[in-house]
């Protein structure tokens, strides 16, 4: 080794003095020259200045924004996923995402406002409904809309197909966890830059002190509120009954965990998108031999055509002879769940073949035949479920079947178009259709529709089935309260007795319109 291969770099912002051995930087543990005993120490190459500048910016601006967002989100959502604060959380999330995107110069695209509108509508739906199933699906939808919004704005997804977009959503969700490493590095650079710029750091110190003050204030305010709540009964009612915060040890632990999840989750997600790591290129996966798909789909098409012919003759036209012991009504009232499942399989099968097999005219014809047969299956399932509802009235599952049939009847229009026009934006079309139809169903409050329809038609069905329906309606959510309250019977008392303790003192923060209405109706009965 010659002296020319050893260069002292005194300008490194990293720990101690950095040395370069054979053009590789070595973090020195002494200020002396590099010797044979320490030249094999761990090699660390300092990041470019522009990268460190960006890390400092993220640490300052994204860090502070994430802190404020996490505090607000914790107040809104801790032990409260369906209260009046939910829409405010949705608005805060949208503002936070837009602010973060602008920190790395990402413009908001026009169509992304549709995703934002759907996300806010889902938060409003949470506030309006008391149905746990819809609250769950609303929250899943909020997360999906959040990632679709970010992907659409950060990447050029105009040429992405259905599978590319779906895979990108999964990748973004999983890989965001890896941004914890960037959080650590951002904070490290921010700390080191502050040490190097002590003389020009008044503004940074202010931000630092504000963040420290906010962190300290959480436990301090919690302890003081707990003491004051025990000292004055009026103050206690204001805090505990209205805000529904019980300042106990387990509550403080839950609040801390919720805050940490929102802070690190929000920072990591936005930090992941700042790096633009997803591959924008749409790779051509249509390289499978079409003869394989033609063979499979030919057999499936023959099967479906035979089944469709039976539906036309036996179900739609009422002809043919049924097996012994089967009445026409028995025949028509079964199989709708299976047919809906087959429709879903057909949808996925056509998508897979269209995306992974080489183009073939025969293949297109076969996929079109399968899509056409799917419409006959959808029609068959619709006739069957309507006859079953006529005999056994409504349930949530039967409403979901009707919704699913309507959804797939619209989606298959786009599937057929995509068979002949591969560039058709199928994913965007599906998002629009699913979002609109789901919001219609969510805001329609199916539990109310079930109670109202069933109570009006109980006299038209068999007594044994009517008894089962009454037992089912007792377990409906608070959405059904306005319909059940119209009737003065045993069902009304059994239904409201179930909610009496649950809806006592709902509180402002957890105020839910559906549960609040049920509480008022319970008090008036």
Short mmCIF file of C-alpha atoms in Angstrom, two decimals:
data_model
loop_
_atom_site.label_atom_id
_atom_site.label_comp_id
_atom_site.label_asym_id
_atom_site.label_seq_id
_atom_site.Cartn_x
_atom_site.Cartn_y
_atom_site.Cartn_z
CA UNK A 1 0.00 0.00 0.00
CA UNK A 2 1.34 3.43 -0.91
CA UNK A 3 0.69 6.78 0.67
CA UNK A 4 -1.36 7.74 -2.40
CA UNK A 5 -3.92 5.10 -1.50
CA UNK A 6 -4.60 6.67 1.89
CA UNK A 7 -6.63 9.87 1.87
CA UNK A 8 -7.83 11.68 4.94
CA UNK A 9 -11.37 13.11 4.63
CA UNK A 10 -12.05 15.62 7.38
CA UNK A 11 -15.36 16.82 5.94
CA UNK A 12 -17.43 13.69 6.59
CA UNK A 13 -20.59 14.31 8.64
CA UNK A 14 -20.38 10.79 9.98
CA UNK A 15 -18.75 9.43 13.12
CA UNK A 16 -15.13 10.50 13.70
CA UNK A 17 -12.72 10.76 10.81
CA UNK A 18 -13.23 8.83 7.56
CA UNK A 19 -10.35 7.36 5.62
CA UNK A 20 -10.22 6.01 2.09
CA UNK A 21 -8.32 2.81 1.41
CA UNK A 22 -8.07 1.85 -2.27
CA UNK A 23 -10.85 4.35 -2.96
CA UNK A 24 -13.18 2.75 -0.35
CA UNK A 25 -14.13 4.81 2.71
CA UNK A 26 -13.26 3.31 6.07
CA UNK A 27 -14.71 4.64 9.32
CA UNK A 28 -11.63 5.18 11.48
CA UNK A 29 -11.60 4.43 15.17
CA UNK A 30 -8.55 6.68 15.75
CA UNK A 31 -7.34 9.95 14.29
CA UNK A 32 -4.07 8.38 13.21
CA UNK A 33 -3.17 6.97 9.82
CA UNK A 34 -4.67 3.74 8.55
CA UNK A 35 -2.48 0.71 9.28
CA UNK A 36 -2.63 -2.90 8.22
CA UNK A 37 -4.36 -3.75 11.51
CA UNK A 38 -7.35 -1.48 10.93
CA UNK A 39 -7.66 -1.24 7.14
CA UNK A 40 -10.11 -4.17 7.13
CA UNK A 41 -12.56 -2.48 9.48
CA UNK A 42 -16.21 -2.22 8.39
CA UNK A 43 -16.47 -0.22 5.14
CA UNK A 44 -19.19 2.45 5.16
CA UNK A 45 -19.71 4.64 2.14
CA UNK A 46 -21.27 7.98 3.06
CA UNK A 47 -24.48 8.80 1.20
CA UNK A 48 -24.39 11.61 -1.37
CA UNK A 49 -25.09 15.08 -0.04
CA UNK A 50 -28.36 15.34 -1.94
CA UNK A 51 -29.57 12.11 -0.30
CA UNK A 52 -28.67 13.45 3.14
CA UNK A 53 -30.44 16.72 2.31
CA UNK A 54 -33.59 14.76 1.45
CA UNK A 55 -33.32 12.69 4.62
CA UNK A 56 -33.05 15.89 6.66
CA UNK A 57 -36.12 17.30 4.91
CA UNK A 58 -38.11 14.10 5.55
CA UNK A 59 -37.02 13.98 9.17
CA UNK A 60 -38.16 17.54 9.74
CA UNK A 61 -41.31 17.96 7.69
CA UNK A 62 -42.64 14.42 7.34
CA UNK A 63 -41.68 13.64 10.94
CA UNK A 64 -43.58 16.63 12.34
CA UNK A 65 -46.58 16.02 10.05
CA UNK A 66 -46.67 12.34 11.08
CA UNK A 67 -46.55 13.31 14.76
CA UNK A 68 -49.49 15.72 14.47
CA UNK A 69 -51.44 13.23 12.32
CA UNK A 70 -50.83 10.37 14.77
CA UNK A 71 -52.03 12.47 17.72
CA UNK A 72 -55.23 13.45 15.89
CA UNK A 73 -55.83 9.92 14.56
CA UNK A 74 -55.38 8.44 18.04
CA UNK A 75 -57.96 10.82 19.46
CA UNK A 76 -60.38 9.97 16.65
CA UNK A 77 -59.99 6.20 16.45
CA UNK A 78 -58.80 4.81 19.76
CA UNK A 79 -61.42 2.23 20.74
CA UNK A 80 -63.73 4.00 18.30
CA UNK A 81 -63.99 2.91 14.65
CA UNK A 82 -67.56 4.06 14.03
CA UNK A 83 -67.99 7.35 15.87
CA UNK A 84 -68.58 10.90 14.70
CA UNK A 85 -64.80 11.45 14.63
CA UNK A 86 -64.39 8.93 11.80
CA UNK A 87 -65.14 11.41 8.94
CA UNK A 88 -62.71 13.92 10.51
CA UNK A 89 -60.07 11.20 10.53
CA UNK A 90 -60.73 10.61 6.83
CA UNK A 91 -60.28 14.30 6.02
CA UNK A 92 -57.10 14.46 8.15
CA UNK A 93 -55.70 11.41 6.32
CA UNK A 94 -56.35 13.02 2.95
CA UNK A 95 -54.71 16.30 4.03
CA UNK A 96 -51.72 14.42 5.44
CA UNK A 97 -51.22 12.44 2.21
CA UNK A 98 -51.48 15.52 -0.02
CA UNK A 99 -49.03 17.46 2.19
CA UNK A 100 -46.56 14.56 2.19
CA UNK A 101 -46.76 14.06 -1.57
CA UNK A 102 -45.99 17.73 -2.14
CA UNK A 103 -42.79 17.38 -0.08
CA UNK A 104 -41.34 15.33 -2.92
CA UNK A 105 -43.02 17.30 -5.69
CA UNK A 106 -45.80 14.89 -6.63
CA UNK A 107 -48.79 16.55 -8.28
CA UNK A 108 -52.31 15.37 -7.45
CA UNK A 109 -53.89 13.76 -10.52
CA UNK A 110 -57.47 14.47 -11.45
CA UNK A 111 -58.88 10.94 -11.13
CA UNK A 112 -57.35 10.48 -7.68
CA UNK A 113 -60.11 12.72 -6.32
CA UNK A 114 -62.53 9.86 -7.04
CA UNK A 115 -60.50 7.61 -4.75
CA UNK A 116 -60.41 10.35 -2.12
CA UNK A 117 -64.20 10.82 -2.34
CA UNK A 118 -64.79 7.10 -1.89
CA UNK A 119 -62.48 7.04 1.14
CA UNK A 120 -64.32 9.94 2.80
CA UNK A 121 -67.70 8.36 1.96
CA UNK A 122 -66.62 5.14 3.67
CA UNK A 123 -65.73 7.04 6.85
CA UNK A 124 -69.15 8.70 6.78
CA UNK A 125 -70.78 5.30 6.32
CA UNK A 126 -69.01 4.11 9.50
CA UNK A 127 -70.62 6.97 11.40
CA UNK A 128 -74.09 6.22 10.01
CA UNK A 129 -74.25 2.44 10.49
CA UNK A 130 -74.17 0.14 13.48
CA UNK A 131 -73.66 -3.02 11.42
CA UNK A 132 -70.26 -4.56 12.42
CA UNK A 133 -69.85 -6.28 9.05
CA UNK A 134 -70.19 -3.03 7.11
CA UNK A 135 -67.88 -1.25 9.56
CA UNK A 136 -65.26 -3.94 8.87
CA UNK A 137 -65.63 -3.72 5.08
CA UNK A 138 -65.63 0.08 5.24
CA UNK A 139 -62.29 0.04 7.08
CA UNK A 140 -60.81 -2.43 4.58
CA UNK A 141 -62.04 -0.16 1.78
CA UNK A 142 -60.46 2.90 3.41
CA UNK A 143 -57.06 1.19 3.49
CA UNK A 144 -57.38 0.06 -0.14
CA UNK A 145 -58.43 3.53 -1.32
CA UNK A 146 -55.49 5.02 0.56
CA UNK A 147 -52.98 2.85 -1.30
CA UNK A 148 -54.73 3.21 -4.66
CA UNK A 149 -54.70 7.01 -4.19
CA UNK A 150 -50.95 7.03 -3.49
CA UNK A 151 -50.04 4.61 -6.29
CA UNK A 152 -52.08 6.54 -8.85
CA UNK A 153 -50.39 9.83 -7.95
CA UNK A 154 -46.80 8.62 -7.53
CA UNK A 155 -46.62 6.27 -10.52
CA UNK A 156 -47.68 6.36 -14.13
CA UNK A 157 -50.31 3.62 -13.95
CA UNK A 158 -52.09 4.53 -17.18
CA UNK A 159 -50.81 1.35 -18.92
CA UNK A 160 -51.09 -0.97 -15.92
CA UNK A 161 -53.39 -3.97 -16.24
CA UNK A 162 -55.56 -5.48 -13.52
CA UNK A 163 -52.95 -7.89 -12.13
CA UNK A 164 -50.14 -5.30 -12.17
CA UNK A 165 -52.18 -2.84 -10.11
CA UNK A 166 -53.39 -5.49 -7.66
CA UNK A 167 -49.83 -6.80 -7.12
CA UNK A 168 -48.52 -3.23 -6.67
CA UNK A 169 -51.05 -2.61 -3.88
CA UNK A 170 -49.89 -5.75 -2.06
CA UNK A 171 -46.23 -4.84 -2.56
CA UNK A 172 -46.77 -1.31 -1.23
CA UNK A 173 -48.55 -2.64 1.84
CA UNK A 174 -45.81 -5.16 2.63
CA UNK A 175 -42.71 -3.18 1.64
CA UNK A 176 -43.75 -0.10 3.63
CA UNK A 177 -42.58 -1.96 6.72
CA UNK A 178 -39.03 -1.80 5.33
CA UNK A 179 -39.15 1.99 5.48
CA UNK A 180 -38.51 1.75 9.22
CA UNK A 181 -34.83 1.64 8.24
CA UNK A 182 -35.27 4.95 6.41
CA UNK A 183 -36.93 6.42 9.50
CA UNK A 184 -33.87 5.49 11.55
CA UNK A 185 -31.48 6.95 8.97
CA UNK A 186 -33.57 10.12 8.54
CA UNK A 187 -33.50 10.77 12.28
CA UNK A 188 -29.75 10.07 12.39
CA UNK A 189 -28.98 12.53 9.60
CA UNK A 190 -31.27 15.12 11.15
CA UNK A 191 -29.47 14.79 14.48
CA UNK A 192 -26.01 15.02 12.88
CA UNK A 193 -26.94 18.00 10.72
CA UNK A 194 -28.16 19.84 13.78
CA UNK A 195 -24.85 19.27 15.52
CA UNK A 196 -22.97 20.62 12.50
CA UNK A 197 -25.17 23.71 12.22
CA UNK A 198 -25.57 24.82 15.83
CA UNK A 199 -25.15 28.49 14.93
CA UNK A 200 -27.90 28.42 12.31
CA UNK A 201 -30.32 26.15 14.06
CA UNK A 202 -32.83 28.34 15.91
CA UNK A 203 -35.80 27.23 13.80
CA UNK A 204 -34.83 23.57 14.08
CA UNK A 205 -34.53 23.90 17.84
CA UNK A 206 -38.03 25.35 17.97
CA UNK A 207 -39.47 22.39 16.08
CA UNK A 208 -37.48 20.01 18.25
CA UNK A 209 -38.73 21.61 21.44
CA UNK A 210 -42.33 21.57 20.20
CA UNK A 211 -42.10 17.84 19.42
CA UNK A 212 -40.54 17.10 22.82
CA UNK A 213 -43.21 19.20 24.51
CA UNK A 214 -46.00 17.34 22.71
CA UNK A 215 -44.56 13.98 23.71
CA UNK A 216 -44.18 15.01 27.34
CA UNK A 217 -47.66 16.54 27.44
CA UNK A 218 -49.42 13.23 26.69
CA UNK A 219 -48.64 11.47 30.02
CA UNK A 220 -48.67 14.72 32.00
CA UNK A 221 -52.11 15.75 30.73
CA UNK A 222 -53.35 12.20 31.23
CA UNK A 223 -52.32 12.16 34.91
CA UNK A 224 -53.75 15.65 35.55
CA UNK A 225 -57.04 14.83 33.85
CA UNK A 226 -57.36 11.64 35.92
CA UNK A 227 -56.81 13.62 39.15
CA UNK A 228 -59.19 16.43 38.17
CA UNK A 229 -61.85 13.96 37.05
CA UNK A 230 -61.81 12.38 40.48
CA UNK A 231 -61.90 15.81 42.14
CA UNK A 232 -64.98 17.18 40.39
CA UNK A 233 -68.04 15.20 39.26
CA UNK A 234 -69.05 17.72 36.57
CA UNK A 235 -65.57 17.63 35.03
CA UNK A 236 -65.65 13.83 35.29
CA UNK A 237 -68.87 13.66 33.27
CA UNK A 238 -67.44 16.00 30.63
CA UNK A 239 -64.33 13.89 30.13
CA UNK A 240 -65.48 10.33 30.75
CA UNK A 241 -69.07 10.46 29.53
CA UNK A 242 -68.64 12.76 26.56
CA UNK A 243 -65.15 11.94 25.32
CA UNK A 244 -65.32 8.32 26.56
CA UNK A 245 -61.69 8.31 27.69
CA UNK A 246 -61.11 6.41 30.94
CA UNK A 247 -57.66 7.43 32.14
CA UNK A 248 -56.58 4.11 33.58
CA UNK A 249 -53.28 2.30 33.11
CA UNK A 250 -54.63 -0.05 30.43
CA UNK A 251 -56.20 2.89 28.61
CA UNK A 252 -52.95 4.82 28.58
CA UNK A 253 -51.14 1.72 27.31
CA UNK A 254 -53.72 1.27 24.53
CA UNK A 255 -53.48 4.94 23.56
CA UNK A 256 -49.68 4.71 23.41
CA UNK A 257 -49.79 1.63 21.17
CA UNK A 258 -52.37 3.26 18.89
CA UNK A 259 -50.28 6.42 18.64
CA UNK A 260 -47.12 4.44 17.82
CA UNK A 261 -48.90 2.43 15.11
CA UNK A 262 -50.26 5.56 13.44
CA UNK A 263 -47.00 7.49 13.71
CA UNK A 264 -44.66 4.80 12.38
CA UNK A 265 -47.26 3.44 9.97
CA UNK A 266 -47.96 6.84 8.41
CA UNK A 267 -44.27 7.80 8.24
CA UNK A 268 -43.21 4.47 6.72
CA UNK A 269 -45.97 4.40 4.11
CA UNK A 270 -45.26 7.93 2.90
CA UNK A 271 -41.51 7.34 3.10
CA UNK A 272 -41.86 4.21 0.97
CA UNK A 273 -43.73 6.13 -1.72
CA UNK A 274 -41.13 8.90 -1.64
CA UNK A 275 -38.56 6.40 -2.98
CA UNK A 276 -40.69 5.24 -5.90
CA UNK A 277 -39.41 1.67 -5.64
CA UNK A 278 -42.16 -0.07 -7.59
CA UNK A 279 -41.37 -0.98 -11.18
CA UNK A 280 -43.57 1.06 -13.51
CA UNK A 281 -42.88 -1.16 -16.50
CA UNK A 282 -45.70 -3.52 -17.43
CA UNK A 283 -44.04 -6.79 -18.34
CA UNK A 284 -45.67 -8.99 -20.94
CA UNK A 285 -46.62 -12.24 -19.21
CA UNK A 286 -48.69 -13.49 -22.14
CA UNK A 287 -46.26 -16.24 -23.11
CA UNK A 288 -48.16 -19.41 -22.19
CA UNK A 289 -49.09 -21.78 -24.99
CA UNK A 290 -52.72 -21.00 -26.01
CA UNK A 291 -53.39 -24.66 -26.97
CA UNK A 292 -53.39 -25.52 -23.24
CA UNK A 293 -56.07 -22.92 -22.49
CA UNK A 294 -58.04 -23.85 -25.62
CA UNK A 295 -58.18 -27.49 -24.48
CA UNK A 296 -59.35 -26.58 -20.96
CA UNK A 297 -61.81 -23.88 -22.01
CA UNK A 298 -63.30 -26.09 -24.74
CA UNK A 299 -64.32 -28.67 -22.13
CA UNK A 300 -65.53 -25.96 -19.76
CA UNK A 301 -67.55 -24.33 -22.56
CA UNK A 302 -69.30 -27.62 -23.42
CA UNK A 303 -70.11 -28.11 -19.74
CA UNK A 304 -71.44 -24.54 -19.39
CA UNK A 305 -73.50 -24.71 -22.60
CA UNK A 306 -75.16 -27.90 -21.38
CA UNK A 307 -75.88 -26.35 -17.99
CA UNK A 308 -77.21 -23.16 -19.60
CA UNK A 309 -79.56 -25.16 -21.83
CA UNK A 310 -80.99 -26.89 -18.76
CA UNK A 311 -81.55 -23.52 -17.08
CA UNK A 312 -83.43 -22.20 -20.11
CA UNK A 313 -85.63 -25.30 -20.49
CA UNK A 314 -86.31 -26.17 -16.84
CA UNK A 315 -86.08 -22.88 -14.95
CA UNK A 316 -86.89 -20.06 -17.36
CA UNK A 317 -89.46 -21.90 -19.53
CA UNK A 318 -90.70 -24.30 -16.84
CA UNK A 319 -90.50 -27.29 -19.18
CA UNK A 320 -88.99 -30.77 -18.81
CA UNK A 321 -89.56 -33.32 -16.09
CA UNK A 322 -87.94 -32.97 -12.68
CA UNK A 323 -86.53 -35.84 -10.56
CA UNK A 324 -89.05 -37.71 -8.43
CA UNK A 325 -89.90 -35.94 -5.18
CA UNK A 326 -88.83 -32.51 -6.49
CA UNK A 327 -91.35 -29.73 -6.96
CA UNK A 328 -90.66 -26.77 -9.23
CA UNK A 329 -90.36 -24.45 -6.20
CA UNK A 330 -87.89 -26.83 -4.51
CA UNK A 331 -85.82 -26.89 -7.69
CA UNK A 332 -85.84 -23.12 -8.05
CA UNK A 333 -84.96 -22.32 -4.44
CA UNK A 334 -81.57 -23.99 -4.29
CA UNK A 335 -78.19 -23.55 -5.88
CA UNK A 336 -77.93 -19.76 -5.94
CA UNK A 337 -74.84 -19.71 -3.69
CA UNK A 338 -73.10 -22.28 -5.87
CA UNK A 339 -73.92 -20.35 -9.03
CA UNK A 340 -72.55 -17.15 -7.52
CA UNK A 341 -69.35 -19.02 -6.64
CA UNK A 342 -69.09 -20.31 -10.22
CA UNK A 343 -69.54 -16.74 -11.52
CA UNK A 344 -66.61 -15.59 -9.35
CA UNK A 345 -64.47 -18.49 -10.63
CA UNK A 346 -65.36 -17.61 -14.23
CA UNK A 347 -64.36 -13.98 -13.64
CA UNK A 348 -60.94 -14.97 -12.27
CA UNK A 349 -60.44 -17.66 -14.93
CA UNK A 350 -61.09 -15.30 -17.84
CA UNK A 351 -58.78 -12.68 -16.29
CA UNK A 352 -55.99 -15.24 -15.86
CA UNK A 353 -56.26 -16.60 -19.40
CA UNK A 354 -56.48 -13.11 -20.88
CA UNK A 355 -53.32 -11.97 -19.03
CA UNK A 356 -51.03 -14.99 -19.27
CA UNK A 357 -51.76 -16.81 -22.54
CA UNK A 358 -50.68 -15.71 -25.99
CA UNK A 359 -53.38 -14.13 -28.10
CA UNK A 360 -55.57 -16.53 -30.08
CA UNK A 361 -58.81 -16.00 -31.97
CA UNK A 362 -60.20 -19.35 -30.82
CA UNK A 363 -59.30 -18.48 -27.23
CA UNK A 364 -61.18 -15.19 -27.49
CA UNK A 365 -64.27 -17.00 -28.77
CA UNK A 366 -64.13 -19.53 -25.94
CA UNK A 367 -63.73 -16.80 -23.30
CA UNK A 368 -66.70 -14.97 -24.82
CA UNK A 369 -68.80 -18.15 -24.67
CA UNK A 370 -67.87 -18.64 -21.00
CA UNK A 371 -68.76 -15.00 -20.26
CA UNK A 372 -72.12 -15.41 -22.03
CA UNK A 373 -72.87 -18.60 -20.09
CA UNK A 374 -71.96 -16.73 -16.90
CA UNK A 375 -74.79 -14.28 -17.62
CA UNK A 376 -77.21 -17.22 -17.89
CA UNK A 377 -75.90 -18.49 -14.53
CA UNK A 378 -76.35 -15.03 -13.01
CA UNK A 379 -79.92 -14.90 -14.31
CA UNK A 380 -80.57 -18.41 -12.99
CA UNK A 381 -79.19 -17.52 -9.57
CA UNK A 382 -81.29 -14.34 -9.52
CA UNK A 383 -84.52 -16.24 -10.26
CA UNK A 384 -83.69 -18.82 -7.60
CA UNK A 385 -82.81 -16.31 -4.88
CA UNK A 386 -85.93 -14.22 -5.55
CA UNK A 387 -88.15 -17.29 -5.22
CA UNK A 388 -86.32 -18.24 -2.03
CA UNK A 389 -86.81 -14.73 -0.61
CA UNK A 390 -90.49 -14.97 -1.49
CA UNK A 391 -90.70 -18.14 0.61
CA UNK A 392 -88.28 -17.34 3.47
CA UNK A 393 -87.95 -13.50 3.42
CA UNK A 394 -84.71 -11.52 3.66
CA UNK A 395 -81.42 -12.01 5.46
CA UNK A 396 -78.09 -10.20 5.16
CA UNK A 397 -76.60 -13.10 3.24
CA UNK A 398 -79.42 -13.06 0.68
CA UNK A 399 -78.99 -9.33 0.17
CA UNK A 400 -75.25 -9.88 -0.37
CA UNK A 401 -76.09 -12.53 -3.00
CA UNK A 402 -78.31 -10.06 -4.86
CA UNK A 403 -75.58 -7.43 -4.62
CA UNK A 404 -72.96 -9.87 -5.89
CA UNK A 405 -75.11 -10.83 -8.86
CA UNK A 406 -75.63 -7.18 -9.78
CA UNK A 407 -71.89 -6.54 -9.39
CA UNK A 408 -70.76 -9.40 -11.63
CA UNK A 409 -73.37 -8.66 -14.27
CA UNK A 410 -71.78 -5.20 -14.67
CA UNK A 411 -68.16 -6.37 -14.31
CA UNK A 412 -68.48 -8.98 -17.06
CA UNK A 413 -69.28 -6.22 -19.55
CA UNK A 414 -65.74 -4.90 -18.98
CA UNK A 415 -64.30 -8.43 -19.01
CA UNK A 416 -65.75 -9.08 -22.46
CA UNK A 417 -64.39 -5.73 -23.70
CA UNK A 418 -60.93 -6.54 -22.30
CA UNK A 419 -60.90 -9.85 -24.20
CA UNK A 420 -60.88 -7.95 -27.49
CA UNK A 421 -59.20 -4.75 -26.28
CA UNK A 422 -56.33 -5.65 -23.99
CA UNK A 423 -55.51 -1.98 -23.21
CA UNK A 424 -58.94 -1.45 -21.60
CA UNK A 425 -58.45 0.01 -18.06
CA UNK A 426 -60.11 -2.95 -16.35
CA UNK A 427 -58.81 -2.23 -12.84
CA UNK A 428 -60.04 1.36 -12.86
CA UNK A 429 -63.41 0.22 -14.20
CA UNK A 430 -63.68 -2.43 -11.46
CA UNK A 431 -62.76 0.07 -8.73
CA UNK A 432 -65.45 2.49 -9.92
CA UNK A 433 -68.16 -0.19 -10.17
CA UNK A 434 -67.32 -1.92 -6.88
CA UNK A 435 -66.99 1.41 -5.01
CA UNK A 436 -70.27 2.85 -6.27
CA UNK A 437 -72.29 -0.34 -5.76
CA UNK A 438 -70.80 -0.93 -2.31
CA UNK A 439 -71.49 2.64 -1.17
CA UNK A 440 -75.10 2.32 -2.35
CA UNK A 441 -75.46 -0.90 -0.34
CA UNK A 442 -73.70 0.53 2.71
CA UNK A 443 -75.76 3.73 2.84
CA UNK A 444 -78.99 1.78 2.18
CA UNK A 445 -78.68 0.16 5.65
CA UNK A 446 -79.63 -3.45 4.77
CA UNK A 447 -80.64 -4.28 8.35
CA UNK A 448 -83.40 -1.67 8.13
CA UNK A 449 -84.54 -3.06 4.75
CA UNK A 450 -84.57 -6.60 6.19
CA UNK A 451 -86.63 -5.66 9.25
CA UNK A 452 -89.05 -3.51 7.29
CA UNK A 453 -89.62 -6.09 4.52
CA UNK A 454 -89.84 -9.10 6.83
CA UNK A 455 -92.28 -7.50 9.28
CA UNK A 456 -94.56 -6.50 6.42
CA UNK A 457 -94.53 -10.01 4.93
CA UNK A 458 -94.44 -12.32 7.96
CA UNK A 459 -98.08 -13.27 7.38
CA UNK A 460 -97.31 -14.60 3.89
CA UNK A 461 -94.92 -17.39 4.94
CA UNK A 462 -95.15 -20.60 6.93
CA UNK A 463 -95.39 -20.28 10.71
CA UNK A 464 -92.18 -22.23 11.39
CA UNK A 465 -90.18 -20.04 8.99
CA UNK A 466 -91.77 -16.88 10.42
CA UNK A 467 -90.59 -17.90 13.89
CA UNK A 468 -87.04 -18.32 12.58
CA UNK A 469 -87.20 -14.90 10.93
CA UNK A 470 -88.36 -13.25 14.15
CA UNK A 471 -85.46 -14.85 16.02
CA UNK A 472 -83.10 -13.61 13.28
CA UNK A 473 -84.42 -10.02 13.48
CA UNK A 474 -83.74 -9.93 17.22
CA UNK A 475 -80.03 -10.09 16.38
CA UNK A 476 -80.00 -7.32 13.78
CA UNK A 477 -77.86 -4.24 14.37
CA UNK A 478 -79.09 -0.83 15.50
CA UNK A 479 -79.78 0.04 11.84
CA UNK A 480 -83.01 -1.97 12.13
CA UNK A 481 -84.31 0.00 15.13
CA UNK A 482 -86.51 2.51 13.21
CA UNK A 483 -88.28 -0.34 11.38
CA UNK A 484 -88.78 -2.54 14.45
CA UNK A 485 -89.93 0.42 16.59
CA UNK A 486 -93.02 0.81 14.36
CA UNK A 487 -94.47 -2.46 15.65
CA UNK A 488 -95.75 -3.13 19.17
CA UNK A 489 -94.95 -6.81 19.72
CA UNK A 490 -92.62 -9.19 21.57
CA UNK A 491 -89.93 -8.70 18.91
CA UNK A 492 -89.72 -4.99 19.73
CA UNK A 493 -89.16 -5.61 23.46
CA UNK A 494 -86.64 -8.41 22.90
CA UNK A 495 -84.73 -6.35 20.33
CA UNK A 496 -84.43 -3.16 22.42
CA UNK A 497 -83.71 -4.99 25.69
CA UNK A 498 -80.61 -6.32 23.99
CA UNK A 499 -79.31 -2.77 23.35
CA UNK A 500 -80.39 -1.06 26.56
CA UNK A 501 -77.08 -1.32 28.42
CA UNK A 502 -74.91 -1.18 25.29
CA UNK A 503 -76.14 2.23 24.21
CA UNK A 504 -76.27 3.83 27.65
CA UNK A 505 -74.19 7.03 27.66
CA UNK A 506 -72.69 6.79 24.18
CA UNK A 507 -70.63 9.97 24.57
CA UNK A 508 -69.71 12.60 21.99
CA UNK A 509 -66.48 11.07 20.65
CA UNK A 510 -68.12 7.69 20.05
CA UNK A 511 -71.41 9.14 18.88
CA UNK A 512 -72.81 6.98 16.08
CA UNK A 513 -76.00 8.09 14.36
CA UNK A 514 -77.46 4.59 14.10
CA UNK A 515 -76.80 3.72 17.74
CA UNK A 516 -77.93 7.15 18.90
CA UNK A 517 -81.23 6.74 17.04
CA UNK A 518 -81.70 3.27 18.56
CA UNK A 519 -81.07 4.74 22.00
CA UNK A 520 -83.72 7.44 21.51
CA UNK A 521 -86.26 4.91 20.25
CA UNK A 522 -85.45 2.67 23.22
CA UNK A 523 -86.14 5.51 25.65
CA UNK A 524 -89.48 6.33 23.97
CA UNK A 525 -90.95 2.82 23.98
#
